[in-house]
Amino acid sequence: MTEHVVIVGGGTGGTVLANDLADRLGPELEAGDVRVTLVNDDPDHVYKPVWLYVPFGQREPEDGRRPLSELVDDAVDLRVDRVTALDTDAQRLQYRDGSPESYDYLVLATGSTLAPDRIPGLAEGGHDYYSESGATALREELLSFTEGHLVLSVIGTPHMCPAAPLEFVFMADDWFRERGLREDVEITYTYPIQRVHGNPHIAEWARPLMDDRDIAVETFFNAETVDPEARTVSSMEGTDLEYDLLVGIPPHAGVDLVAEAGLGDDGWVDVDKHTLEAEGAEHVYALGDTAATGVPNAGSVAHYQAGVVGQRLASELRGRPATATYDGKTLCFIETGMDAASFVEFDYENPPSPAPPSQKLHWSKLAYNESYWLTARGLL
Amino acid sequence: MTELTDAVDAEPDETVDARGAACPGPLMDLIGRIRGVDSGTVVALLSDNDQSLTDVPEWIEEAGNELLGVEQREDHYAFYVEKA
C-alpha cells in the first residue's frame, strides 16, 4: 500500500522538505511505496528576504520569485491549490473545490500571514516591506523622502525575521547619510517590550549601535491606532508619535485552517519543540513559522527543521523509530548598514553572540541571498 | 522582582496560557489579549518563565493597567491583570 505524505505550503520549509524527501526516499518513491504531495496556493516560490532591499532600490520583487515547478523534484506531486479544511482524526483534508485528499503523514508549513487590519488606520497610514506590494509602495515613498520623521514601529511579535526591523533602520540611517540627507531625517524605532529586540543578547548589542547613530528608540510601545490624517501613531502605553513616513511591521497570524483544526491558537501549531510533532493530532508535523517553538520566524529555522522532519518521516515510513530532533538552531545575518553586516548563530541552549559588523559579512549575506535557490532545491 | 501572593481574590474573565513559551512570548501573548478586551476585564496570564516576573509587571505599570497579584502555583506563575 502506498503511504502518502502531504506537505501544505511551498515556502522555504515546505519546499526544502519536499526535495529532502525526494532525495531521501528515492527508492520508495520510484517503487510507488511512498507518494509525496506538495500543495501551495501560488505557482511561485517566494524568497521574502529580498523585500528588505526593495525599498532602497537595490532589488526587484521578481528577484525573489521562481516557479515551484522549477525548484521541486519531479518525484514530488506538485499541486497548486488551497487546502480549505482539515480533519486530523480521519487523516483527510479538503481542497478549494471540495475534493478530498487522504494522508498518512501531514506536514503543515503554511507560514505567516499579515494582519494589518488589527490596528485601526495602519493599512491606510503605514507602509511595510513584509509583502511584495508593501515593499514596492514603500520604495516609491522612500525614494522621494528627503526630510522629516521616519518611524519604524514593530507592532507585535512573533513576526517574520525578527532582525529585519533593526536591519531596516540601520540601512535607512546609512542610506540617508550616503545621500547627504541624514541631518534632515529623524529616525525613530519602536518596540513592544522594554528593550529593542526580543532576544536580550541581540538587544544589548543593537542598542549602543542605535544610540551611536542617532536612531531614537521608544520601548514599551505597542501601537494601538494610526491616524493617517494627523500622521500620528498612538500606543497602548499612552505615547503618541508624529510621523512623516510610518513603516509598520504589521501584526502576524498563521492560517485559519490550523485554528479550525484545533491544532493551535492564531494559526500557529502547538508542537513538541524538539520533534516538531503536533501536540493536538497524530501523524501531523509543523515547521517554520507555523510551528510554535519560540525560535525566530526565519528561513534558516525552516531549513533546519525541514531536515529534521525529513529524517523523522523517512524513519517512520521505513518502520524505524524516529530519532532526529531539532535543537533550536538559528543562523541570521544582520545588515548594519548598506555595506556592513553582523552574524548570529544560536540554539535552545546557547544564546547568540553577534559578530562585529564587517563588509565581509555583508557580502556573505548577499552571496547567500543569491545562492538561496540551491537551498530551496535541497542542494545547500 | 515581583512579590508573590498565595491566592488572588479575583475571578479572571479570560486566561492566557503561555506556559512553555520563551521570553518575550508570555508578555506578548498578554499584550495581544489585553489589546482586544474592554476596560475592567481581568486577564490571567499563566507563565513558567522566570523572566516574566520582571517583564510582565514592568509592562503592566508602563501601560497603566493594574496587577492584582501573582500566584505561585506548582510549576508556573499566574499573573492577574485588570485592564485600565
CSV table of N, CA, C and O in Angstrom, one decimal, chain A residues 63-115:
chain,number,residue,atom,x,y,z
A,63,ASP,N,13.1,39.3,-8.2
A,63,ASP,CA,14.3,38.6,-7.8
A,63,ASP,C,14.0,37.5,-6.8
A,63,ASP,O,14.9,36.6,-6.6
A,64,GLY,N,12.9,37.7,-6.1
A,64,GLY,CA,12.6,36.7,-5.0
A,64,GLY,C,11.5,35.7,-5.4
A,64,GLY,O,11.0,35.1,-4.5
A,65,ARG,N,11.3,35.6,-6.7
A,65,ARG,CA,10.2,34.7,-7.2
A,65,ARG,C,10.7,33.7,-8.2
A,65,ARG,O,11.4,34.1,-9.1
A,66,ARG,N,10.4,32.4,-8.0
A,66,ARG,CA,10.7,31.4,-9.1
A,66,ARG,C,9.5,30.4,-9.1
A,66,ARG,O,9.0,30.1,-8.0
A,67,PRO,N,9.2,29.8,-10.2
A,67,PRO,CA,8.1,28.8,-10.3
A,67,PRO,C,8.5,27.6,-9.4
A,67,PRO,O,9.7,27.1,-9.5
A,68,LEU,N,7.6,27.1,-8.6
A,68,LEU,CA,7.9,25.9,-7.8
A,68,LEU,C,8.2,24.8,-8.7
A,68,LEU,O,9.0,23.9,-8.3
A,69,SER,N,7.6,24.7,-9.9
A,69,SER,CA,7.9,23.6,-10.8
A,69,SER,C,9.3,23.5,-11.2
A,69,SER,O,9.8,22.4,-11.5
A,70,GLU,N,10.0,24.6,-11.1
A,70,GLU,CA,11.5,24.6,-11.4
A,70,GLU,C,12.3,24.2,-10.2
A,70,GLU,O,13.5,23.9,-10.4
A,71,LEU,N,11.8,24.3,-9.0
A,71,LEU,CA,12.5,24.1,-7.8
A,71,LEU,C,12.3,22.7,-7.2
A,71,LEU,O,13.1,22.2,-6.5
A,72,VAL,N,11.1,22.1,-7.5
A,72,VAL,CA,10.7,20.9,-6.8
A,72,VAL,C,11.0,19.7,-7.6
A,72,VAL,O,10.7,19.7,-8.8
A,73,ASP,N,11.6,18.7,-7.0
A,73,ASP,CA,12.0,17.4,-7.7
A,73,ASP,C,10.8,16.8,-8.4
A,73,ASP,O,9.6,16.8,-7.9
A,74,ASP,N,11.0,16.3,-9.6
A,74,ASP,CA,9.9,15.7,-10.3
A,74,ASP,C,9.2,14.5,-9.6
A,74,ASP,O,8.1,14.1,-10.0
A,75,ALA,N,9.9,13.9,-8.7
A,75,ALA,CA,9.3,12.8,-7.9
A,75,ALA,C,8.2,13.2,-7.0
A,75,ALA,O,7.5,12.4,-6.5
A,76,VAL,N,8.1,14.5,-6.8
A,76,VAL,CA,7.1,15.1,-5.9
A,76,VAL,C,5.9,15.6,-6.7
A,76,VAL,O,6.0,16.2,-7.8
A,77,ASP,N,4.7,15.2,-6.3
A,77,ASP,CA,3.5,15.7,-6.9
A,77,ASP,C,3.2,17.1,-6.5
A,77,ASP,O,3.0,17.4,-5.3
A,78,LEU,N,3.3,18.1,-7.4
A,78,LEU,CA,3.1,19.5,-7.0
A,78,LEU,C,1.7,19.9,-7.4
A,78,LEU,O,1.2,19.6,-8.5
A,79,ARG,N,1.0,20.4,-6.4
A,79,ARG,CA,-0.4,20.8,-6.7
A,79,ARG,C,-0.6,22.2,-6.3
A,79,ARG,O,-0.4,22.6,-5.1
A,80,VAL,N,-1.0,23.1,-7.3
A,80,VAL,CA,-1.3,24.5,-7.0
A,80,VAL,C,-2.8,24.5,-6.6
A,80,VAL,O,-3.7,24.5,-7.5
A,81,ASP,N,-3.0,24.7,-5.3
A,81,ASP,CA,-4.4,24.6,-4.8
A,81,ASP,C,-4.4,25.1,-3.4
A,81,ASP,O,-3.3,25.4,-2.8
A,82,ARG,N,-5.5,25.3,-2.8
A,82,ARG,CA,-5.6,25.7,-1.4
A,82,ARG,C,-6.3,24.7,-0.6
A,82,ARG,O,-7.3,24.1,-1.0
A,83,VAL,N,-5.8,24.4,0.5
A,83,VAL,CA,-6.4,23.4,1.5
A,83,VAL,C,-7.4,24.2,2.3
A,83,VAL,O,-7.0,25.2,3.0
A,84,THR,N,-8.6,23.9,2.3
A,84,THR,CA,-9.7,24.7,2.9
A,84,THR,C,-10.2,24.0,4.2
A,84,THR,O,-10.9,24.7,5.0
A,85,ALA,N,-10.0,22.8,4.4
A,85,ALA,CA,-10.4,22.1,5.6
A,85,ALA,C,-9.5,20.9,6.0
A,85,ALA,O,-8.9,20.3,5.1
A,86,LEU,N,-9.5,20.6,7.2
A,86,LEU,CA,-8.6,19.6,7.7
A,86,LEU,C,-9.3,18.8,8.8
A,86,LEU,O,-9.8,19.4,9.8
A,87,ASP,N,-9.3,17.5,8.7
A,87,ASP,CA,-9.8,16.6,9.7
A,87,ASP,C,-8.7,15.6,10.1
A,87,ASP,O,-8.4,14.7,9.4
A,88,THR,N,-8.1,15.9,11.3
A,88,THR,CA,-6.9,15.1,11.6
A,88,THR,C,-7.3,13.8,12.2
A,88,THR,O,-6.5,12.9,12.2
A,89,ASP,N,-8.6,13.6,12.6
A,89,ASP,CA,-9.0,12.3,13.1
A,89,ASP,C,-9.1,11.3,11.9
A,89,ASP,O,-8.7,10.2,12.0
A,90,ALA,N,-9.7,11.8,10.9
A,90,ALA,CA,-9.9,11.0,9.7
A,90,ALA,C,-8.7,11.0,8.8
A,90,ALA,O,-8.7,10.3,7.8
A,91,GLN,N,-7.7,11.8,9.1
A,91,GLN,CA,-6.5,12.0,8.3
A,91,GLN,C,-6.8,12.4,6.9
A,91,GLN,O,-6.4,11.7,5.9
A,92,ARG,N,-7.6,13.4,6.8
A,92,ARG,CA,-8.1,13.8,5.5
A,92,ARG,C,-8.2,15.3,5.4
A,92,ARG,O,-8.4,16.0,6.4
A,93,LEU,N,-7.9,15.9,4.2
A,93,LEU,CA,-8.1,17.3,4.0
A,93,LEU,C,-8.9,17.6,2.8
A,93,LEU,O,-9.3,16.6,2.1
A,94,GLN,N,-9.3,18.8,2.6
A,94,GLN,CA,-10.2,19.1,1.5
A,94,GLN,C,-9.6,20.3,0.7
A,94,GLN,O,-9.1,21.3,1.3
A,95,TYR,N,-9.6,20.2,-0.6
A,95,TYR,CA,-9.2,21.3,-1.4
A,95,TYR,C,-10.3,22.3,-1.7
A,95,TYR,O,-11.5,22.1,-1.4
A,96,ARG,N,-9.9,23.4,-2.4
A,96,ARG,CA,-10.8,24.5,-2.6
A,96,ARG,C,-12.1,24.1,-3.3
A,96,ARG,O,-13.2,24.6,-3.0
A,97,ASP,N,-12.0,23.2,-4.2
A,97,ASP,CA,-13.2,22.7,-5.0
A,97,ASP,C,-14.0,21.7,-4.2
A,97,ASP,O,-15.0,21.1,-4.8
A,98,GLY,N,-13.6,21.4,-3.0
A,98,GLY,CA,-14.3,20.4,-2.2
A,98,GLY,C,-13.8,19.0,-2.3
A,98,GLY,O,-14.2,18.1,-1.6
A,99,SER,N,-12.9,18.7,-3.2
A,99,SER,CA,-12.4,17.4,-3.4
A,99,SER,C,-11.5,17.0,-2.2
A,99,SER,O,-10.7,17.8,-1.7
A,100,PRO,N,-11.7,15.8,-1.7
A,100,PRO,CA,-10.9,15.3,-0.5
A,100,PRO,C,-9.6,14.7,-0.9
A,100,PRO,O,-9.3,14.3,-2.0
A,101,GLU,N,-8.7,14.6,0.1
A,101,GLU,CA,-7.4,14.0,0.0
A,101,GLU,C,-7.1,13.3,1.3
A,101,GLU,O,-7.2,13.9,2.3
A,102,SER,N,-6.7,12.1,1.2
A,102,SER,CA,-6.3,11.4,2.4
A,102,SER,C,-4.8,11.4,2.6
A,102,SER,O,-4.0,11.6,1.6
A,103,TYR,N,-4.3,11.4,3.8
A,103,TYR,CA,-2.9,11.4,4.1
A,103,TYR,C,-2.5,10.4,5.1
A,103,TYR,O,-3.4,10.1,6.0
A,104,ASP,N,-1.3,9.9,5.1
A,104,ASP,CA,-0.8,9.1,6.2
A,104,ASP,C,0.0,10.0,7.1
A,104,ASP,O,0.0,9.8,8.3
A,105,TYR,N,0.7,10.9,6.5
A,105,TYR,CA,1.5,11.9,7.3
A,105,TYR,C,1.2,13.3,6.7
A,105,TYR,O,1.2,13.4,5.5
A,106,LEU,N,1.1,14.2,7.6
A,106,LEU,CA,0.8,15.6,7.1
A,106,LEU,C,1.8,16.6,7.7
A,106,LEU,O,2.2,16.4,8.9
A,107,VAL,N,2.3,17.4,6.9
A,107,VAL,CA,3.3,18.5,7.4
A,107,VAL,C,2.7,19.8,7.1
A,107,VAL,O,2.4,20.1,5.9
A,108,LEU,N,2.5,20.6,8.1
A,108,LEU,CA,1.9,22.0,7.9
A,108,LEU,C,3.1,23.0,7.9
A,108,LEU,O,3.8,23.1,8.8
A,109,ALA,N,3.2,23.6,6.7
A,109,ALA,CA,4.3,24.7,6.5
A,109,ALA,C,3.6,25.9,5.9
A,109,ALA,O,4.1,26.4,4.9
A,110,THR,N,2.6,26.3,6.5
A,110,THR,CA,1.7,27.3,5.9
A,110,THR,C,2.2,28.8,6.2
A,110,THR,O,1.6,29.7,5.7
A,111,GLY,N,3.2,28.9,7.1
A,111,GLY,CA,3.8,30.2,7.2
A,111,GLY,C,3.0,31.3,7.9
A,111,GLY,O,2.0,31.0,8.6
A,112,SER,N,3.4,32.5,7.7
A,112,SER,CA,2.7,33.7,8.3
A,112,SER,C,1.9,34.4,7.3
A,112,SER,O,2.2,34.5,6.1
A,113,THR,N,0.8,35.0,7.9
A,113,THR,CA,0.0,36.0,7.1
A,113,THR,C,0.1,37.3,7.8
A,113,THR,O,0.3,37.4,9.0
A,114,LEU,N,-0.2,38.4,7.1
A,114,LEU,CA,-0.2,39.7,7.7
A,114,LEU,C,-1.6,40.1,8.1
A,114,LEU,O,-2.5,39.8,7.4
A,115,ALA,N,-1.7,40.8,9.3
A,115,ALA,CA,-3.0,41.2,9.8
A,115,ALA,C,-3.0,42.7,10.1
A,115,ALA,O,-3.2,43.0,11.3
